[in-house]
Coordinates of C-alpha atoms in Angstrom, one line a residue:
X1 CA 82.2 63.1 166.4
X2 CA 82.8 59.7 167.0
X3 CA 85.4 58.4 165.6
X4 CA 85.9 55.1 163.7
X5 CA 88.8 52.0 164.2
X6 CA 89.0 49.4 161.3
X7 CA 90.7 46.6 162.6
X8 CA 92.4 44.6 159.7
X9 CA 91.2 40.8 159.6
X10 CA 93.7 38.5 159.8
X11 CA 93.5 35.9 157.1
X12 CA 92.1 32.5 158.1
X13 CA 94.6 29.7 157.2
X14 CA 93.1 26.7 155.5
X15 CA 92.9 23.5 157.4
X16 CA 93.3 20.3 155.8
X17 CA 90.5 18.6 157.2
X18 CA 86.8 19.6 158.4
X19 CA 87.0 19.2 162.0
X20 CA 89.3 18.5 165.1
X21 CA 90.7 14.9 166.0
X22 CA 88.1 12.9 167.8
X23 CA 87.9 10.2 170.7
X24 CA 84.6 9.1 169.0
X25 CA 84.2 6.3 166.4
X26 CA 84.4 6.2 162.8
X27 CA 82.5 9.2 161.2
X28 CA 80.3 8.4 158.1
X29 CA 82.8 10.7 156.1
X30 CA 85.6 8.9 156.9
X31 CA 83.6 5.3 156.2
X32 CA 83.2 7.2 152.7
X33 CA 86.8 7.5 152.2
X34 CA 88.0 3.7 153.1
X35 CA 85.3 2.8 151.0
X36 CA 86.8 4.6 148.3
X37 CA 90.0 4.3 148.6
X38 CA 92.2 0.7 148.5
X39 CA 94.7 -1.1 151.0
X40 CA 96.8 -3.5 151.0
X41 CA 95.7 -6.9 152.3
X42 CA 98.7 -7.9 154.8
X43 CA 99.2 -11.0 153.2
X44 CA 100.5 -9.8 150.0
X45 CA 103.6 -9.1 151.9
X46 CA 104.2 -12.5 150.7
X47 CA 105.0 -11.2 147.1
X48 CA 108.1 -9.6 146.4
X49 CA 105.9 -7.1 143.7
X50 CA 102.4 -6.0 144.8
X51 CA 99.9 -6.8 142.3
X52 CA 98.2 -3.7 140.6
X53 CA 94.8 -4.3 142.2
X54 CA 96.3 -5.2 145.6
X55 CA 98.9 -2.0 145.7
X56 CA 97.1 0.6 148.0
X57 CA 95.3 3.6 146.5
X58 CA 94.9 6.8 147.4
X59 CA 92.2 9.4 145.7
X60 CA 91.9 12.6 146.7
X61 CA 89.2 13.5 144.1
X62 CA 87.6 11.7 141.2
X63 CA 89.6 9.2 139.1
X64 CA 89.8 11.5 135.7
X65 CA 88.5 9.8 132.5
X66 CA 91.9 10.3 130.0
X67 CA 91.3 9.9 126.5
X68 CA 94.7 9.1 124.6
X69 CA 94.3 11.3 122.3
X70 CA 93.7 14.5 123.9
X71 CA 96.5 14.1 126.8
X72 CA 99.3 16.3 126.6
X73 CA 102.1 16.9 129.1
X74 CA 102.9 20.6 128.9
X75 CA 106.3 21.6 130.3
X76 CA 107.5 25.0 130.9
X77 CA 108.1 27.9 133.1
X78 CA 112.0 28.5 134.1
X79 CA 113.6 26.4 131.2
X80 CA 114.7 27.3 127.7
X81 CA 112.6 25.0 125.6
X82 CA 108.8 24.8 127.1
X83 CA 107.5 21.6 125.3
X84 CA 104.1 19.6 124.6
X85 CA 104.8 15.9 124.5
X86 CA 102.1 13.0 123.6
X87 CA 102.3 9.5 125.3
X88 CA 103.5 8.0 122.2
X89 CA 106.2 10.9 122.2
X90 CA 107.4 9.9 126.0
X91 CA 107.5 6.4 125.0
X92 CA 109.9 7.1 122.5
X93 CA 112.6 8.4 125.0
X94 CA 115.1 6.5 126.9
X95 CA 113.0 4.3 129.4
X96 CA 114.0 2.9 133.1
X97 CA 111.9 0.0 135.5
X98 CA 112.7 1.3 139.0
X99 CA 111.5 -1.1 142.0
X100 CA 109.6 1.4 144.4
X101 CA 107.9 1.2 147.6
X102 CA 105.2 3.8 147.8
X103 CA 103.6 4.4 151.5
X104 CA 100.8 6.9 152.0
X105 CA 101.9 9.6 154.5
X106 CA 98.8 9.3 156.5
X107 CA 99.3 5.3 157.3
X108 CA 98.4 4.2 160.5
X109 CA 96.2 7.0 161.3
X110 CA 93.4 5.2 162.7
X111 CA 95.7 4.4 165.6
X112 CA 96.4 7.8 166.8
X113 CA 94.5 9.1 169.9
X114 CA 92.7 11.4 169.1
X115 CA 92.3 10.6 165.6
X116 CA 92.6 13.0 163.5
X117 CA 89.8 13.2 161.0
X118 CA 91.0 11.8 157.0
X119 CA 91.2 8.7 155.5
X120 CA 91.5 6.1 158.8
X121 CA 94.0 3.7 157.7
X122 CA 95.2 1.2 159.7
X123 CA 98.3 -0.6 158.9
X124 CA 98.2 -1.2 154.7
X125 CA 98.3 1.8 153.2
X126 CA 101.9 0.7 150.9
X127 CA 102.3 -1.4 148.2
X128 CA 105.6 -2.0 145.9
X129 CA 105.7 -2.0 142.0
X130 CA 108.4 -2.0 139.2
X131 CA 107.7 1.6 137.4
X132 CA 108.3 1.7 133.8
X133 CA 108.8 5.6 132.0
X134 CA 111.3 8.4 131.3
X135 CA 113.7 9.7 133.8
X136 CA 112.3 13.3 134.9
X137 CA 116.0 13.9 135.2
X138 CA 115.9 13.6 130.6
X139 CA 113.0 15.7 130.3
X140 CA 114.6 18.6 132.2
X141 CA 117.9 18.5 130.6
X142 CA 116.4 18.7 126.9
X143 CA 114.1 21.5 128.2
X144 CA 117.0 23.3 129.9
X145 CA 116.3 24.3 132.9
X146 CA 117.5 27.7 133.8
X147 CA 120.2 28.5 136.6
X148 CA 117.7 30.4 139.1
X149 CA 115.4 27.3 139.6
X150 CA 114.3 26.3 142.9
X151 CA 111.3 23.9 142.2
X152 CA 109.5 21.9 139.6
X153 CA 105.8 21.8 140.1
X154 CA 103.6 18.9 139.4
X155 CA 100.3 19.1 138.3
X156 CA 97.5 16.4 137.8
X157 CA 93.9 16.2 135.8
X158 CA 92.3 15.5 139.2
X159 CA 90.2 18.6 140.4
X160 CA 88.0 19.3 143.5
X161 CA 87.5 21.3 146.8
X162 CA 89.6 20.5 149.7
X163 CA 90.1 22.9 153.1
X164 CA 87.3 25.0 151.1
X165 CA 90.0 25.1 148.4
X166 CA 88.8 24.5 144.6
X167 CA 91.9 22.8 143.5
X168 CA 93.9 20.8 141.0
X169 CA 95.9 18.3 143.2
X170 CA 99.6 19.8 143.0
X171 CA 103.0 19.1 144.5
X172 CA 106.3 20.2 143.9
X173 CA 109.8 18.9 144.5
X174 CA 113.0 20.6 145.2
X175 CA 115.0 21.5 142.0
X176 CA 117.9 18.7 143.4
X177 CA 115.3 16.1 144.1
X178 CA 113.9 16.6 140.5
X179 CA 117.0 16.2 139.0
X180 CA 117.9 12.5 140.7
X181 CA 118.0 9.6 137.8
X182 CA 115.5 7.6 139.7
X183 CA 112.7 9.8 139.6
X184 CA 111.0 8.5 137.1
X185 CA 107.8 9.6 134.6
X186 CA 105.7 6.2 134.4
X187 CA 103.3 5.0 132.0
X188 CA 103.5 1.3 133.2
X189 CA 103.2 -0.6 136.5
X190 CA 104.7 -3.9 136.8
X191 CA 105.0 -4.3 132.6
X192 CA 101.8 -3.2 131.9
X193 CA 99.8 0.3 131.1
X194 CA 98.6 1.7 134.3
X195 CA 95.5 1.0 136.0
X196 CA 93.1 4.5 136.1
X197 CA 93.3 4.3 139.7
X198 CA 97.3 4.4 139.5
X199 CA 97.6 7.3 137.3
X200 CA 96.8 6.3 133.5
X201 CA 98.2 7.7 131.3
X202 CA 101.6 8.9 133.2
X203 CA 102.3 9.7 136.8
X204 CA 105.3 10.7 138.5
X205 CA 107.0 8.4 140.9
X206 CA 109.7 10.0 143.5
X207 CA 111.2 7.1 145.0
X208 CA 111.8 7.4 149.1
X209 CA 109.2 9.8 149.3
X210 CA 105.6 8.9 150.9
X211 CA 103.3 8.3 148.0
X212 CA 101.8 12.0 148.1
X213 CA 104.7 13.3 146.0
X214 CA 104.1 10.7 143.2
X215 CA 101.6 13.2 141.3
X216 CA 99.2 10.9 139.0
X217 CA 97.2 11.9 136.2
X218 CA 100.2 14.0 135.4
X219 CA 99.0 16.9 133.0
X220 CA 101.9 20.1 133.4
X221 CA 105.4 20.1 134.4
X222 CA 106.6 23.9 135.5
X223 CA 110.0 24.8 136.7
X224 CA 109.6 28.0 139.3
X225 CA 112.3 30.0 140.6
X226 CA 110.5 30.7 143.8
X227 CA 109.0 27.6 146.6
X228 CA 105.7 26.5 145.7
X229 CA 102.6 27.2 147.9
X230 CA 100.2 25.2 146.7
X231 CA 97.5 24.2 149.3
X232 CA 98.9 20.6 149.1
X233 CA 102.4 21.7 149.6
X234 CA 101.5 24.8 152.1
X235 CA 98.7 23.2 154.2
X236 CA 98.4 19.4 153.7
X237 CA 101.1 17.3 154.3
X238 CA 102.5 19.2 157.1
X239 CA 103.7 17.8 160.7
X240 CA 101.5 20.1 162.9
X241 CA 101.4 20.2 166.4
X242 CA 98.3 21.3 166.3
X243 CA 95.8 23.5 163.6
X244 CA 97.5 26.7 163.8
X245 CA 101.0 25.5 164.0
X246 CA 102.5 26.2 160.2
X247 CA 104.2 23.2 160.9
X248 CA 107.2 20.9 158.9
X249 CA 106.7 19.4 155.3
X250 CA 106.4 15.6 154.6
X251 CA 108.8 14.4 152.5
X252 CA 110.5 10.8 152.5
X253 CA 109.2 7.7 154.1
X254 CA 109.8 6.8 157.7
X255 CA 111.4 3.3 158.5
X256 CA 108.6 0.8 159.0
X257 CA 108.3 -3.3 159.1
X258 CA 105.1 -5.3 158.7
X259 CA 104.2 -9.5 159.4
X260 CA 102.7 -11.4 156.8
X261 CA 100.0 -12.8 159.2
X262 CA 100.8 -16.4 160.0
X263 CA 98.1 -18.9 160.6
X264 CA 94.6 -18.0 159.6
X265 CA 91.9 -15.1 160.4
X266 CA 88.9 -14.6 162.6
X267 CA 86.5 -12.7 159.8
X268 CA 85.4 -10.1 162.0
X269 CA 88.3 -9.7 164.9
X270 CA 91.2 -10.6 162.1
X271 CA 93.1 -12.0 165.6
X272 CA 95.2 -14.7 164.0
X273 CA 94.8 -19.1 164.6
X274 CA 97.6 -21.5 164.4
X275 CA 98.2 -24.9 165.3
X276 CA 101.1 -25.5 167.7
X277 CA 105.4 -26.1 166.3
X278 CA 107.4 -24.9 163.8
X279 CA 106.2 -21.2 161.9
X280 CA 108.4 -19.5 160.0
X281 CA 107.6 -15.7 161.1
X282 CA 107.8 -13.3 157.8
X283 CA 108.0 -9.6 156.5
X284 CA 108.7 -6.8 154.9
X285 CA 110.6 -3.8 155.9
X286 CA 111.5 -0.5 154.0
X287 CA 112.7 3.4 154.7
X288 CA 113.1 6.1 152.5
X289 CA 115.9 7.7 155.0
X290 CA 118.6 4.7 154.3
X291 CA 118.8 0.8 153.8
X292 CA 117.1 -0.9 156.2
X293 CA 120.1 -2.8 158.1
X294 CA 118.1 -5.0 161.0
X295 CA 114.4 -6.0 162.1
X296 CA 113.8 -7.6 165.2
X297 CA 110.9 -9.5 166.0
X298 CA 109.1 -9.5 169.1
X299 CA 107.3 -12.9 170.9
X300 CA 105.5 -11.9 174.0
X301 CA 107.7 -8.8 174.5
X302 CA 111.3 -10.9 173.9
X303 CA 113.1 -9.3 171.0
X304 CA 115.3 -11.5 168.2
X305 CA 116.9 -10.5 165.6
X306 CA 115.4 -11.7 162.4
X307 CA 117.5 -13.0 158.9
X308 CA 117.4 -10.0 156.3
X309 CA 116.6 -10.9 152.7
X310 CA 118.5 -8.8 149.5
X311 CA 116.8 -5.9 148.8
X312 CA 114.9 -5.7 146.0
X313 CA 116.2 -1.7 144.9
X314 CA 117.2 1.2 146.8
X315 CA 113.8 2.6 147.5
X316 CA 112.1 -0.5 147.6
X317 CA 111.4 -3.3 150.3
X318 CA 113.6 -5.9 152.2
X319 CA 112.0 -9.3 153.0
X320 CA 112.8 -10.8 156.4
X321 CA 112.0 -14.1 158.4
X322 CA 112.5 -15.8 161.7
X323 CA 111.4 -19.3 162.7
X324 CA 109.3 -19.5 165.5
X325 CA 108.2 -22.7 167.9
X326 CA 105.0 -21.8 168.7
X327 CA 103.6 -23.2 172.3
X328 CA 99.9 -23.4 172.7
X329 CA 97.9 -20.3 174.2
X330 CA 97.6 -16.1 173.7
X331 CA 100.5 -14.8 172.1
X332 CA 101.3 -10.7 170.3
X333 CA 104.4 -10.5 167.9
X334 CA 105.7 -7.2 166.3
X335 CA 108.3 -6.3 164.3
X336 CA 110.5 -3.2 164.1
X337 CA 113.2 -2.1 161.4
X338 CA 116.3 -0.1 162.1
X339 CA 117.7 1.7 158.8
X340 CA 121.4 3.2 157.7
X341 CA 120.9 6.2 159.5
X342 CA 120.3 4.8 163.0
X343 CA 116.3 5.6 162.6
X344 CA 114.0 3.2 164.6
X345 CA 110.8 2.3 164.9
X346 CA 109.0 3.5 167.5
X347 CA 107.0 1.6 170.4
X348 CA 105.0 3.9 170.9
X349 CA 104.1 7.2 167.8
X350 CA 104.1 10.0 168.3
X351 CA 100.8 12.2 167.8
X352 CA 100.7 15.1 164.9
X353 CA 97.4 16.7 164.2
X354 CA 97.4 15.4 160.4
X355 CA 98.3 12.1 161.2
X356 CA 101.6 11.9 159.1
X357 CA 104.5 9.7 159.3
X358 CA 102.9 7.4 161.5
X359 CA 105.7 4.5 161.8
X360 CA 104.4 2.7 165.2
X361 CA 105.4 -1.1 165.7
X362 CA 102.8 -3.6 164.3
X363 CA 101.5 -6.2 167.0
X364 CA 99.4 -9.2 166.2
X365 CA 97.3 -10.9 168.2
X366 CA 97.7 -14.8 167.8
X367 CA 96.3 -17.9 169.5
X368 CA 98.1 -21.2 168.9
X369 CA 96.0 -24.3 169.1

């Protein structure tokens, strides 16, 4: 008689993209994606608040169609008093404006060789705006959260597949990072409603965090008293070594500086043009580990300190400048930020197999006439 082995199948983990990094060029899926989605032209690093339409956007799905009428924000789960609460509700409770830089995790991914396959931004994917709502920190004291809490779960409108996942896009945060009063519930951006690409009619905004905590569309609120798996807590947003590594979690926002361009562009190269003397070098430069306390800017690989602006908030850019004489011929600047906690930008990033957290010093080509 013959007998018969089952071999249990071990359970294929989801990946968060279709296919391995690549050496090759642009796929058409990922021409898709920057088409859909929105950076930030360089050059509005000349504004101390990013323009709605200029802020970057990220879309994982479709941008819902919200009717005011028939939102709700449900919370519930581990508190004492679940609630339902209408915009015009919210807007009712105490309000706060908190000045926030918000960076996708995945900026600069286009850089990395290989390149992993997602949205291939370059450089702009970052944007600061004042956000206008209720304190998350409010909300959870009137509903009372109860003492064996671990998490709060955030849910959006936004639905779709991703990693052969059908999904609503979810994220949680730690019960302590919840409960900070700068976390805020926002229903306006720079003092007015929302854009639908920012999150009308309410979206959460954690500040320090990279942007893929800052749930928009906001629909549910739940408290849990055990961590959250969600695929975009459990899968995406991890720093893998490589697909089958579980990996870390991405959480705040790695120090960084970017140049305002000087001069003017080539259309298709963007290489920069200037005419010969006096340029006055600027930037912006932000972390979400500490203040950022230096940039230096590099001329033709010689680095100088540059003059550090006031902040504009604790989670939210610093400006910076340096004059520059600039002599006729092929020149590359960069810029890199040093923050509180001794973090510094690197020369050279580090590969991940999501692309996360990439923090590489900017270099720009420029020729001085």
């Amino acid at each position: 008689m013959t007998k018969l082995i089952y071999r249990r199948r071990q359970p294929v983990r989801p990946r968060p993209h279709p296919g391995e990094p690549t050496h090759g060029p642009l796929t058409q899926d990922e021409l898709q994606l920057a088409a859909r989605n929105h950076s930030m032209p360089l050059e509005a690093l000349r504004e101390d608040v990013t323009p709605p339409g200029m802020h970057y956007v990220l879309t994982h799905f479709d941008i819902p169609q919200i009717r005011d009428g028939s939102w709700h924000l449900r919370i519930g789960g581990a508190v004492e008093m679940a609630t339902e609460l209408s915009l015009a509700a919210l807007k009712k409770d105490p309000a706060i404006s908190v000045p926030v830089t918000l960076e996708c995790a995945g900026n600069g991914r286009s850089l990395l060789k290989p390149r992993p396959l997602s949205q291939p931004w370059v450089l702009e994917g970052v944007g600061t705006a004042v956000w206008t709502g209720v304190p998350l920190a409010y909300l959870l004291a009137q509903a009372r959260v109860e003492p064996e809490a671990v998490e709060v779960v955030f849910t959006g409108v936004d639905e779709g597949f991703q990693g052969g996942v059908r999904q609503q896009y979810a994220r949680s945060l730690p019960i302590a990072e919840a409960l900070r009063p700068d976390v805020v519930l926002a229903y306006k951006m720079n003092g007015s409603e929302l854009p639908p690409q920012h999150g009308y009619p309410l979206r959460l905004v954690v500040p320090g965090w990279y942007g893929m905590a800052s749930v928009k569309w906001l629909q549910s609120i739940k408290v849990v008293t055990a961590p959250f798996t969600g695929f975009q807590q459990s899968v995406a947003y991890r720093y893998q070594h490589n697909a089958d590594d579980a990996g870390t979690p991405v959480s705040r926002i790695k120090v960084r500086s970017l140049m305002v361009p000087p001069g003017v562009p080539d259309f298709f190269t963007r290489r920069r043009f200037l005419p010969r003397g006096p340029v006055m070098l600027r930037g912006r430069a932000w972390s979400g580990e500490g203040a950022v306390t230096g940039v230096e800017v590099g001329i033709d690989g010689k680095w100088v300190h540059a003059q550090l602006e006031k902040p504009l908030g604790a989670f939210a850019w610093r400006g910076w400048s340096l004059p520059w004489v600039a002599d006729p011929g092929h020149h590359e600047l960069a810029c890199r930020a040093t923050d509180a906690s001794g973090a510094v930008q690197p020369l050279d990033q580090q590969w991940n197999y999501q692309g996360m957290g990439n923090n590489v010093v900017q270099r720009v080509r420029v020729t001085v006439e």
